[in-house]
Short mmCIF file of C-alpha atoms in Angstrom, two decimals:
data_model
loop_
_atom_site.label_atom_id
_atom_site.label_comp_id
_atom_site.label_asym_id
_atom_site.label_seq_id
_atom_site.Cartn_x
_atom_site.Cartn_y
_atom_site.Cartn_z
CA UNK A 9 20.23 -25.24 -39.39
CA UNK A 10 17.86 -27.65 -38.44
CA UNK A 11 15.85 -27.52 -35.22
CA UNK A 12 14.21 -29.78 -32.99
CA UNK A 13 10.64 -29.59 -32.45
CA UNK A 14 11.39 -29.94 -28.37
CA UNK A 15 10.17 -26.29 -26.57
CA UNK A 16 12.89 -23.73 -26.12
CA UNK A 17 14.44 -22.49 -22.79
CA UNK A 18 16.22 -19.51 -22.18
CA UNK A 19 19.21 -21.29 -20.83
CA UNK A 20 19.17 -23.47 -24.12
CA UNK A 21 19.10 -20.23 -26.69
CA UNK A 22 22.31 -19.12 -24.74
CA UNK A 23 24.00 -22.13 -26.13
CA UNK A 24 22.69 -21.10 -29.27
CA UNK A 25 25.47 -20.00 -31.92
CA UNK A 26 23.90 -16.57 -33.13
CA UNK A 27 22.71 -15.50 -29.44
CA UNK A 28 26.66 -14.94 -28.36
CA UNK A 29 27.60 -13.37 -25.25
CA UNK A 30 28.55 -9.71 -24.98
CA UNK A 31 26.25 -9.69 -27.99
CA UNK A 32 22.89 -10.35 -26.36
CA UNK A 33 23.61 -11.47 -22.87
CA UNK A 34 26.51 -10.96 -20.26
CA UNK A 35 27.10 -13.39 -17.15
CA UNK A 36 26.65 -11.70 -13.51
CA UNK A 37 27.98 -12.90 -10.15
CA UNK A 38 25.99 -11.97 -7.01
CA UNK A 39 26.96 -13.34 -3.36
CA UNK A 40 24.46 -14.89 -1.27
CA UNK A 41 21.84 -12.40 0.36
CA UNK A 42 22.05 -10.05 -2.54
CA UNK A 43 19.12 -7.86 -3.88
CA UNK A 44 19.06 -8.58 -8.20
CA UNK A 45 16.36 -5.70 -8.05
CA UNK A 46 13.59 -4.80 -6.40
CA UNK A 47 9.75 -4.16 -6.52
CA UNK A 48 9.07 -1.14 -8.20
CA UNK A 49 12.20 -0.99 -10.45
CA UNK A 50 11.72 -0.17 -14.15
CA UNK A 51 13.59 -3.36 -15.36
CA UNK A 52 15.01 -4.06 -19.38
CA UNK A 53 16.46 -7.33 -18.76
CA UNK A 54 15.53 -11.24 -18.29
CA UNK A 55 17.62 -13.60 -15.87
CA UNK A 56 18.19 -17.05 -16.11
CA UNK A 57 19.98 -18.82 -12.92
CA UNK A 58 22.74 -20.83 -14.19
CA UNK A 59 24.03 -21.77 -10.93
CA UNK A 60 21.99 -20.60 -7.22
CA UNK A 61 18.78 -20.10 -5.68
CA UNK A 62 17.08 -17.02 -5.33
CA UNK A 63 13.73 -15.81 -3.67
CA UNK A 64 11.20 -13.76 -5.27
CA UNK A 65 8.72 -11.61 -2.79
CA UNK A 66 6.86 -8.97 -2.39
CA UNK A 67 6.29 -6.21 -0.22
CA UNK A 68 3.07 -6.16 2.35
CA UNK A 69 2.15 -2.92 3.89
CA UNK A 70 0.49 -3.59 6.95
CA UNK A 71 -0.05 -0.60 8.18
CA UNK A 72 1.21 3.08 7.72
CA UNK A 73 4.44 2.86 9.66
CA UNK A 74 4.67 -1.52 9.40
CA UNK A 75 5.77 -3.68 6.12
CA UNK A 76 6.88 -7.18 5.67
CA UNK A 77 7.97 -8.92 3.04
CA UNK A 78 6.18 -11.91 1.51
CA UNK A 79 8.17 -15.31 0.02
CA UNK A 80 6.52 -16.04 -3.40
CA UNK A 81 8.53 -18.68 -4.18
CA UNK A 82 12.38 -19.57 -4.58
CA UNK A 83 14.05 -20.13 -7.73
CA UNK A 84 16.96 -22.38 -9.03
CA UNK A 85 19.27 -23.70 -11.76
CA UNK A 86 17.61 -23.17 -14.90
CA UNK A 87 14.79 -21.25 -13.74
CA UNK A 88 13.94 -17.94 -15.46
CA UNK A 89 12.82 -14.38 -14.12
CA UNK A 90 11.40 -11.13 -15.01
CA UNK A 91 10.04 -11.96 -18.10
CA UNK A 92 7.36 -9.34 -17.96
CA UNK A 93 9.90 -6.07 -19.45
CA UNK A 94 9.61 -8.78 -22.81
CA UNK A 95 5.97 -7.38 -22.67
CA UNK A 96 5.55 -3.93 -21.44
CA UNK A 97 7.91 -1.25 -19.59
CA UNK A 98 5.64 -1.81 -16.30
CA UNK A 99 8.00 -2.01 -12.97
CA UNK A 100 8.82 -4.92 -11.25
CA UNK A 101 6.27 -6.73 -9.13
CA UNK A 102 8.19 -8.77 -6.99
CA UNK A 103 11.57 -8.47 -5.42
CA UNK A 104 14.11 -10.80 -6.35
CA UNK A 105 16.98 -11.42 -3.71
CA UNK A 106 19.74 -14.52 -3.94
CA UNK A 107 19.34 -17.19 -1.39
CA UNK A 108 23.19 -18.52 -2.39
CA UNK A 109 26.01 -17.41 -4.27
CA UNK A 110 24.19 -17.37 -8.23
CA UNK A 111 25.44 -16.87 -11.49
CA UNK A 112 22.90 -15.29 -13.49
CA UNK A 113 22.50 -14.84 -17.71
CA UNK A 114 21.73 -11.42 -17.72
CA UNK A 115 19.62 -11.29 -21.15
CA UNK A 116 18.83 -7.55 -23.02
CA UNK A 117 15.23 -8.40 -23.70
CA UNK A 118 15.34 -5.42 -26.37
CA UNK A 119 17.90 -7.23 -28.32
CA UNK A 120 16.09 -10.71 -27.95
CA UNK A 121 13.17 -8.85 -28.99
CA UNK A 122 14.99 -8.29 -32.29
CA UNK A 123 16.74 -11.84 -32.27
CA UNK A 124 13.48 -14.01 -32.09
CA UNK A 125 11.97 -10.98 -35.10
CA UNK A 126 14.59 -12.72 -36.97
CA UNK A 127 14.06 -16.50 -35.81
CA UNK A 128 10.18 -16.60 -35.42
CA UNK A 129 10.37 -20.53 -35.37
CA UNK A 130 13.00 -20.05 -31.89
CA UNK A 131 10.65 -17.59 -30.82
CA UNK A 132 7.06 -19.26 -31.30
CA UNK A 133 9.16 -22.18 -28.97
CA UNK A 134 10.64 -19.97 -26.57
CA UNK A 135 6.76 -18.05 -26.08
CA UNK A 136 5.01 -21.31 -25.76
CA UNK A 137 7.70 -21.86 -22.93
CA UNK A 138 7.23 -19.31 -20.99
CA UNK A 139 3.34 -19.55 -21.11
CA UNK A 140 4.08 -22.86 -19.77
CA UNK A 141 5.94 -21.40 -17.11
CA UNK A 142 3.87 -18.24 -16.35
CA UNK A 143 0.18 -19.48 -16.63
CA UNK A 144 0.60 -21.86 -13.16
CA UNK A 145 2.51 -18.88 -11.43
CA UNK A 146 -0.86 -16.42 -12.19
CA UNK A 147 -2.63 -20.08 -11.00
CA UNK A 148 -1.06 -19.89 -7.92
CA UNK A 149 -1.53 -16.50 -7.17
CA UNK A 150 -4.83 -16.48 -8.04
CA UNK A 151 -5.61 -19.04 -5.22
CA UNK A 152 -3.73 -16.97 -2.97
CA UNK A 153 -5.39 -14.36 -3.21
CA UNK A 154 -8.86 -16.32 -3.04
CA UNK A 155 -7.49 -17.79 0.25
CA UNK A 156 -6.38 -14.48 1.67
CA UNK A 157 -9.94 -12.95 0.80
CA UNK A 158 -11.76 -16.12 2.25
CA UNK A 159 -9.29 -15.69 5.60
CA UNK A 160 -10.25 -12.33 5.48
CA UNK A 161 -13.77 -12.68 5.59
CA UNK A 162 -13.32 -14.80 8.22
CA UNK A 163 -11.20 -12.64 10.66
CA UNK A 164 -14.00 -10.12 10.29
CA UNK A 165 -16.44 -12.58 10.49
CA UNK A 166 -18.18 -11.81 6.91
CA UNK A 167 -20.35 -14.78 5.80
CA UNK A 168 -22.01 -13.16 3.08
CA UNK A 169 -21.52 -10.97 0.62
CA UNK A 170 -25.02 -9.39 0.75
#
């Protein structure tokens, strides 16, 4: 079977003939307002939206007895999530909640694991993509974070380090 050299999405491998449903990935339903999982879960699975929006965030303590929780960004059609659990068995970092009604690929990422072992061309496409996906979202938080630590230094009116 002949491949073409475009990059590789998640949504696309589910159209792919040897990644069948049931097999590697089952389709779930969640109304609007509904938790997929939350920060600190121990997660085994990767979600692509194929219909919805959803909102990732995290939680902020702000003090003993007072949390909030943050918006990191929203998610839609096509979008992928919780690739991390690909990686390592660390818990979630972010809570992901539906903004709308969503149908979600739910995709084992042990037995895609196994499926790209045995297509290393689909997987070298599929890894490239999600670099390409997950090196601006570390960008982004990395200026957060700089812009929270400047605003902090601020508040407590910190001009120097030294």
């Amino acid at each position: 079977m002949t491949e073409s050299v475009s990059l590789y999405t998640l949504k696309s491998l589910l159209e792919h003939p040897e990644f069948s449903e049931r097999d590697y990935w089952y389709e779930q339903y969640y109304d609007a307002n509904q938790v997929v999982f939350l920060e600190g879960d121990i997660g085994k699975n990767i979600y692509v939206i194929l219909t919805g929006q959803v909102s990732v965030c995290t939680r902020v303590v702000l003090s003993e007895n007072q949390q909030m929780l943050s918006g990191l960004c929203e998610l839609f059609d096509g979008d992928e999530f919780a690739h991390s659990c690909f990686f390592d068995d660390e818990p979630h970092s972010a809570t992901v909640k539906t903004v709308t009604e969503c149908r979600l690929a739910v995709i084992d990422a042990v037995k895609l694991k196994q499926f790209l072992d045995n297509n290393p061309e689909l997987g070298y496409r599929l890894l490239t993509h999600w670099i390409g996906i997950i090196l601006p979202r570390i960008r982004q938080g990395n200026k957060r974070l700089s812009s929270l630590f400047s605003w902090g230094l601020k508040a407590h009116d910190i001009d120097s380090l030294f």
